[in-house]
């Protein structure tokens, strides 16, 4: 509860930052609310009036705040649609991609880190660590390009674009299989860096835990490596891993902008790219707000999960 | 005659490719008997105890030579899997700092049940956990509490309950009261002693505190720099210590003014592999002579009364 | 560990030298094309091949190092300076100053860096200076938090107390006694920030938000996207260079960290 | 000019075989769905509000104009079956087709046409609104089947402006008394064409399906899917893998086209296009380009053949002269760039010196979103650097770029491409006419010559093509010498489609309505 209270000022600050960007836009702030293209003068005047841009700055900020809190993120003149509905239309695709990538990165990362820690210092551990260090250095959009090059262009195994077959989504199992085929490459491209990061953090914190006395005690009770790992080490190592996952949600959302662009994935990231190309500022700011809210939410969620996993955090 | 529950025969423990930490240690513990192993920290007594579990807190520590006989069966040759089957079922262990040896994210009951679970004995788990809690004089509600919600003494009781879950024949207690308040210490010791009697446990009590050993143990082994330097019935040893080290320990115990400063023996235990030639204790020994103490290592010698010591000067008295 | 550290250092030194002496290292002018477009690697003296306009990709990669290094190093450096200043102030003064500054860092930490950087560049126009500034603004909080924690501990350290009792003014104690003692981990973080800044700059370039008049690795990948099918080398070389550089800076941070960590944990 | 030719009759020639043999066999076939790639969500599906390329592509399947233009620019009947014009070109009389209904079942009538011209096209269509104003058009419906245009002055390419791309007819009953820009029908259009709108999944696809009530023979395809494929490289990949059935040149990366032309499963149509020129406009109000010598220097410095090779991958023709070479009837080799300004950097340097150029860098403004312009700009930068003129590239978002170039005139050089829309008078005059106000996509150079303006006006209304050609040749002499803009190349187009499709591309514009397209029977 205290955490939730703590998140509220952060959210307000994010909204005010958005307003600050509008106010600081070079030239006319209306431009930031309309988008940088020739909208009719009457429309611009309407926006100026609606947002109180003829009023003093504090009132402007307050009006903006109230509007946003009412769920009004403005109107995308470029798309002739309210920003909220524009974003909502793309949200599912991004959640699908980011969710898959995050789940994959978390599960595979934790397993890899755990196994690597288990074989601490051995060949497997060293090879894994080397691979993880490299993986963490790869820009996700380049990984995407290389995956397209290998698996779509050279081998021709997987599609390189979109969220489902160009010929339209099939129903039933065929549709699901088709969706997965399209999801595979972008999800891998997006998850690679986070997988590496999560694996590294997992490995370090499991190594820490494996050296702890209670692990010795468990082994003295006859617990084997697997039980030690899953019964004790993972749960105790969870806090830093969870923090890493929560802390990086903002980055993974941003990474999805790049990956969605490479793979033509019809999500928020792609929308962001398009709105940058068409200087559709209201959409851009709406996405910034959404992503920030997601990050605040993710941190909150991390805290809650952390609390569930670790009884010491009261 | 039944063999002792635990018998260590000429046990040596070494860091792989490095010095010996424990050298040529022999001791035994019979059923229903509590035996003390004393010495300053760093003297190798904990390592001796861990060796009896086939488990070491640090990597690259190995049993190098000797035999570990549990109820007459040599454990030194066992595979990891076979060791695992014994740990927690035939041998239980209680540790020095109960706070660190309990998993902070698991409720106490789960940790008590762990030995039962890993040894595949899941029948009536909850009831048995309750029984174990009762056995260590803890209320049932403790089962659901997390370690950070328990007091030091309660934590140690939980650890003892966990160690006893599978009804082991041997309990190794490594400084079980060191981290506890003096007022709590007595309770734990009483509990251990009660369990020994009640269950016919063999208990190996490791401690640097002679007072505790004097209270509870029938026999005592004194370790210095990885070796046994004196052993015998507690009363006899404490009444008339033969090794100057034992004498020093006792002196510091008996003198209330120095007791608070732990030990009055000047200097420290040499690190493994750094022992001086001759008697390992001679640099700190108030009675040491240039010859033979500094020249030739003394051997552990059994005296006429059955007590043993490792001192050139012991029979000179 | 040590060998990898040397390899990372060697790569970075080579990269810096290549960037500084780019005209000598590159045997072609990266801005000037020729009739030979889309040549595969190792044809006619083009080691990395040529792009759609017949420009030498090796030369572009070498010159691209300039942008990446300038952006990476200056953003990390500025971020470290701001972070140390903020963290030191917060850790030293405690109370309201601390609370305010920490709220601020918390706020900056939750901001989605890349998205914000994109939007700021889109709103205010591209330019290498703006890119550096944006990255700096978003990079300092982590350093600040760490410095704050260290300073808060050191504040009560005996030698600091001694200096204070000795009559040294607080600001001088802070600057001369405390701050130098917290710099080691700052350097580690800075090395990692360089890597992060290079990645961020490449991402902006890939989105077409880089400086149009300078060659940059991200922009090269943006152009390569169109030619993925016909000229894989346009994507492979600049991307691999980014990866290696980021890897080298991360390695450097690891090595520094191991060297500075008394426990010497790997 | 009265004709009763129907589109079906025209396309019948090419699809006759499939048509005759295939039809009965299709009875049990799976639905025939053609997938066409487009690049992004169009801003609207109402082609009366936007000349966005994808809007036109989708809109042409759903909406119809009064006429359509075949491959040789001959008008063919669509919503109008016959038309007549007064000898001086000021009066046009269209007879509308009987029995046409809107996709929602309401009948189509002359009221719809009048409403569309007066209330929508005249106000909102980016090109047509200007044309209607310029020619002073008045539109009336004497009866439900007749539409009468009265023009203030003659206009040579009037009929060319009546196709669906410049004058789509909208349903009056849906748009009347509404905010036309905000009408939901802009996202869910209702037209009269062979296909009707079914749904639009943003960022993914737009679906249209056969309109069984179409006045023509029912369309050959059950459904057309406009698949949004954002990455250009993958639009060509989709063609190769067969995932996409047809892609219009506009959406394809030039680099891929030579390879696609070798692809055995694809058919293509090369070069039959509406002329369009890419040109470099000089800001003659800026000191660097105030004198014609410096503009001529640029003409001598830019390697137009390299542009064709590297930017357009050979699918273009190097700049020929002031009006490109798309309209063969107005060319004059004697005065072409090839003779006047051969590639000669030394000559260029000399001309620059003569112009008193000070060596300061010049800005080159262009639309950032177009890869051809980016590549062109980089080659221009490279070429001009070679003659000692440093160029600062300024890629801008389209609207910003237009504002900078056409309203604020804040540029030294800019890259533009103008589309002729089928007649130099429609598309190209604006390159050279004195700019009035700050209208976008006109003459941004500041060049103004009353004599040129007068001659262009004459060419626009002259009914006789030979006479017009004469005027254009005279103009080229002046414009190629003065060089307010330098034409870099004439675009060639290659439209691709799967070999499985028949009946493609009867019209000049490859986007056209697709009523006669079908899958060949196997």
PDB file of N, CA, C and O in Angstrom, chain D residues 283-316:
ATOM      1  N   UNK D 283      17.327  27.457 -54.649  1.00  0.00           N
ATOM      2  CA  UNK D 283      16.704  28.660 -54.107  1.00  0.00           C
ATOM      3  C   UNK D 283      17.419  29.854 -54.719  1.00  0.00           C
ATOM      4  O   UNK D 283      18.517  30.231 -54.300  1.00  0.00           O
ATOM      5  N   UNK D 284      16.784  30.444 -55.721  1.00  0.00           N
ATOM      6  CA  UNK D 284      17.470  31.517 -56.458  1.00  0.00           C
ATOM      7  C   UNK D 284      17.534  32.803 -55.660  1.00  0.00           C
ATOM      8  O   UNK D 284      18.142  33.778 -56.093  1.00  0.00           O
ATOM      9  N   UNK D 285      16.877  32.826 -54.494  1.00  0.00           N
ATOM     10  CA  UNK D 285      16.963  34.016 -53.646  1.00  0.00           C
ATOM     11  C   UNK D 285      18.173  33.964 -52.731  1.00  0.00           C
ATOM     12  O   UNK D 285      18.473  34.926 -52.034  1.00  0.00           O
ATOM     13  N   UNK D 286      18.827  32.817 -52.692  1.00  0.00           N
ATOM     14  CA  UNK D 286      20.028  32.687 -51.869  1.00  0.00           C
ATOM     15  C   UNK D 286      21.251  33.029 -52.714  1.00  0.00           C
ATOM     16  O   UNK D 286      21.290  32.677 -53.900  1.00  0.00           O
ATOM     17  N   UNK D 287      22.246  33.709 -52.101  1.00  0.00           N
ATOM     18  CA  UNK D 287      23.402  34.147 -52.894  1.00  0.00           C
ATOM     19  C   UNK D 287      24.079  33.003 -53.662  1.00  0.00           C
ATOM     20  O   UNK D 287      24.497  33.200 -54.791  1.00  0.00           O
ATOM     21  N   UNK D 288      24.138  31.823 -53.058  1.00  0.00           N
ATOM     22  CA  UNK D 288      24.883  30.746 -53.701  1.00  0.00           C
ATOM     23  C   UNK D 288      24.307  30.413 -55.072  1.00  0.00           C
ATOM     24  O   UNK D 288      25.043  30.024 -55.982  1.00  0.00           O
ATOM     25  N   UNK D 289      22.971  30.544 -55.182  1.00  0.00           N
ATOM     26  CA  UNK D 289      22.367  30.117 -56.448  1.00  0.00           C
ATOM     27  C   UNK D 289      21.596  31.238 -57.147  1.00  0.00           C
ATOM     28  O   UNK D 289      20.749  31.004 -57.989  1.00  0.00           O
ATOM     29  N   UNK D 290      21.937  32.484 -56.815  1.00  0.00           N
ATOM     30  CA  UNK D 290      21.243  33.607 -57.424  1.00  0.00           C
ATOM     31  C   UNK D 290      21.597  33.716 -58.904  1.00  0.00           C
ATOM     32  O   UNK D 290      20.792  34.136 -59.719  1.00  0.00           O
ATOM     33  N   UNK D 291      22.830  33.319 -59.234  1.00  0.00           N
ATOM     34  CA  UNK D 291      23.236  33.427 -60.635  1.00  0.00           C
ATOM     35  C   UNK D 291      23.092  32.086 -61.334  1.00  0.00           C
ATOM     36  O   UNK D 291      23.349  31.044 -60.740  1.00  0.00           O
ATOM     37  N   UNK D 292      22.736  32.177 -62.616  1.00  0.00           N
ATOM     38  CA  UNK D 292      22.514  30.933 -63.329  1.00  0.00           C
ATOM     39  C   UNK D 292      23.811  30.145 -63.500  1.00  0.00           C
ATOM     40  O   UNK D 292      23.799  28.930 -63.606  1.00  0.00           O
ATOM     41  N   UNK D 293      24.969  30.841 -63.493  1.00  0.00           N
ATOM     42  CA  UNK D 293      26.233  30.121 -63.679  1.00  0.00           C
ATOM     43  C   UNK D 293      26.439  29.078 -62.588  1.00  0.00           C
ATOM     44  O   UNK D 293      26.891  27.964 -62.857  1.00  0.00           O
ATOM     45  N   UNK D 294      26.077  29.410 -61.339  1.00  0.00           N
ATOM     46  CA  UNK D 294      26.297  28.434 -60.280  1.00  0.00           C
ATOM     47  C   UNK D 294      25.297  27.279 -60.411  1.00  0.00           C
ATOM     48  O   UNK D 294      25.627  26.132 -60.112  1.00  0.00           O
ATOM     49  N   UNK D 295      24.097  27.571 -60.883  1.00  0.00           N
ATOM     50  CA  UNK D 295      23.129  26.489 -61.093  1.00  0.00           C
ATOM     51  C   UNK D 295      23.608  25.573 -62.222  1.00  0.00           C
ATOM     52  O   UNK D 295      23.512  24.355 -62.144  1.00  0.00           O
ATOM     53  N   UNK D 296      24.182  26.207 -63.262  1.00  0.00           N
ATOM     54  CA  UNK D 296      24.704  25.397 -64.369  1.00  0.00           C
ATOM     55  C   UNK D 296      25.902  24.574 -63.917  1.00  0.00           C
ATOM     56  O   UNK D 296      26.111  23.456 -64.377  1.00  0.00           O
ATOM     57  N   UNK D 297      26.678  25.157 -62.991  1.00  0.00           N
ATOM     58  CA  UNK D 297      27.824  24.422 -62.465  1.00  0.00           C
ATOM     59  C   UNK D 297      27.345  23.128 -61.816  1.00  0.00           C
ATOM     60  O   UNK D 297      27.923  22.056 -62.020  1.00  0.00           O
ATOM     61  N   UNK D 298      26.272  23.230 -61.035  1.00  0.00           N
ATOM     62  CA  UNK D 298      25.719  22.034 -60.391  1.00  0.00           C
ATOM     63  C   UNK D 298      25.283  21.020 -61.448  1.00  0.00           C
ATOM     64  O   UNK D 298      25.531  19.826 -61.334  1.00  0.00           O
ATOM     65  N   UNK D 299      24.675  21.530 -62.524  1.00  0.00           N
ATOM     66  CA  UNK D 299      24.225  20.637 -63.587  1.00  0.00           C
ATOM     67  C   UNK D 299      25.406  19.891 -64.202  1.00  0.00           C
ATOM     68  O   UNK D 299      25.279  18.722 -64.572  1.00  0.00           O
ATOM     69  N   UNK D 300      26.557  20.543 -64.285  1.00  0.00           N
ATOM     70  CA  UNK D 300      27.731  19.875 -64.862  1.00  0.00           C
ATOM     71  C   UNK D 300      28.383  18.929 -63.868  1.00  0.00           C
ATOM     72  O   UNK D 300      29.177  18.081 -64.243  1.00  0.00           O
ATOM     73  N   UNK D 301      28.104  19.139 -62.586  1.00  0.00           N
ATOM     74  CA  UNK D 301      28.811  18.367 -61.562  1.00  0.00           C
ATOM     75  C   UNK D 301      28.086  17.075 -61.192  1.00  0.00           C
ATOM     76  O   UNK D 301      28.707  16.119 -60.747  1.00  0.00           O
ATOM     77  N   UNK D 302      26.777  17.076 -61.364  1.00  0.00           N
ATOM     78  CA  UNK D 302      26.022  15.914 -60.873  1.00  0.00           C
ATOM     79  C   UNK D 302      26.018  14.784 -61.887  1.00  0.00           C
ATOM     80  O   UNK D 302      25.674  14.970 -63.060  1.00  0.00           O
ATOM     81  N   UNK D 303      26.408  13.626 -61.396  1.00  0.00           N
ATOM     82  CA  UNK D 303      26.529  12.440 -62.244  1.00  0.00           C
ATOM     83  C   UNK D 303      25.151  11.785 -62.335  1.00  0.00           C
ATOM     84  O   UNK D 303      24.786  10.953 -61.526  1.00  0.00           O
ATOM     85  N   UNK D 304      24.391  12.202 -63.341  1.00  0.00           N
ATOM     86  CA  UNK D 304      23.012  11.719 -63.449  1.00  0.00           C
ATOM     87  C   UNK D 304      22.951  10.238 -63.791  1.00  0.00           C
ATOM     88  O   UNK D 304      22.027   9.532 -63.398  1.00  0.00           O
ATOM     89  N   UNK D 305      23.984   9.762 -64.517  1.00  0.00           N
ATOM     90  CA  UNK D 305      24.002   8.322 -64.824  1.00  0.00           C
ATOM     91  C   UNK D 305      24.200   7.501 -63.554  1.00  0.00           C
ATOM     92  O   UNK D 305      23.620   6.433 -63.377  1.00  0.00           O
ATOM     93  N   UNK D 306      25.031   8.037 -62.647  1.00  0.00           N
ATOM     94  CA  UNK D 306      25.255   7.325 -61.389  1.00  0.00           C
ATOM     95  C   UNK D 306      23.960   7.288 -60.562  1.00  0.00           C
ATOM     96  O   UNK D 306      23.637   6.283 -59.937  1.00  0.00           O
ATOM     97  N   UNK D 307      23.242   8.380 -60.581  1.00  0.00           N
ATOM     98  CA  UNK D 307      21.964   8.406 -59.872  1.00  0.00           C
ATOM     99  C   UNK D 307      21.051   7.297 -60.398  1.00  0.00           C
ATOM    100  O   UNK D 307      20.433   6.549 -59.630  1.00  0.00           O
ATOM    101  N   UNK D 308      20.987   7.211 -61.715  1.00  0.00           N
ATOM    102  CA  UNK D 308      20.121   6.199 -62.325  1.00  0.00           C
ATOM    103  C   UNK D 308      20.584   4.801 -61.913  1.00  0.00           C
ATOM    104  O   UNK D 308      19.779   3.954 -61.529  1.00  0.00           O
ATOM    105  N   UNK D 309      21.889   4.594 -61.961  1.00  0.00           N
ATOM    106  CA  UNK D 309      22.431   3.270 -61.650  1.00  0.00           C
ATOM    107  C   UNK D 309      22.255   2.906 -60.188  1.00  0.00           C
ATOM    108  O   UNK D 309      21.792   1.812 -59.849  1.00  0.00           O
ATOM    109  N   UNK D 310      22.643   3.827 -59.303  1.00  0.00           N
ATOM    110  CA  UNK D 310      22.734   3.453 -57.886  1.00  0.00           C
ATOM    111  C   UNK D 310      21.466   3.742 -57.102  1.00  0.00           C
ATOM    112  O   UNK D 310      21.103   2.985 -56.219  1.00  0.00           O
ATOM    113  N   UNK D 311      20.810   4.822 -57.438  1.00  0.00           N
ATOM    114  CA  UNK D 311      19.597   5.134 -56.684  1.00  0.00           C
ATOM    115  C   UNK D 311      18.437   4.332 -57.237  1.00  0.00           C
ATOM    116  O   UNK D 311      17.653   3.753 -56.497  1.00  0.00           O
ATOM    117  N   UNK D 312      18.347   4.305 -58.568  1.00  0.00           N
ATOM    118  CA  UNK D 312      17.180   3.676 -59.180  1.00  0.00           C
ATOM    119  C   UNK D 312      17.497   2.283 -59.721  1.00  0.00           C
ATOM    120  O   UNK D 312      16.636   1.665 -60.345  1.00  0.00           O
ATOM    121  N   UNK D 313      18.716   1.817 -59.494  1.00  0.00           N
ATOM    122  CA  UNK D 313      19.114   0.490 -59.974  1.00  0.00           C
ATOM    123  C   UNK D 313      18.790   0.305 -61.453  1.00  0.00           C
ATOM    124  O   UNK D 313      18.292  -0.741 -61.874  1.00  0.00           O
ATOM    125  N   UNK D 314      19.034   1.367 -62.227  1.00  0.00           N
ATOM    126  CA  UNK D 314      18.844   1.277 -63.675  1.00  0.00           C
ATOM    127  C   UNK D 314      17.424   1.533 -64.132  1.00  0.00           C
ATOM    128  O   UNK D 314      17.175   1.646 -65.335  1.00  0.00           O
ATOM    129  N   UNK D 315      16.493   1.622 -63.200  1.00  0.00           N
ATOM    130  CA  UNK D 315      15.094   1.768 -63.594  1.00  0.00           C
ATOM    131  C   UNK D 315      14.691   3.241 -63.641  1.00  0.00           C
ATOM    132  O   UNK D 315      13.797   3.690 -62.944  1.00  0.00           O
ATOM    133  N   UNK D 316      15.422   3.973 -64.455  1.00  0.00           N
ATOM    134  CA  UNK D 316      15.129   5.390 -64.626  1.00  0.00           C
ATOM    135  C   UNK D 316      15.892   5.850 -65.859  1.00  0.00           C
ATOM    136  O   UNK D 316      16.723   5.114 -66.394  1.00  0.00           O
TER     137      UNK D 316
END
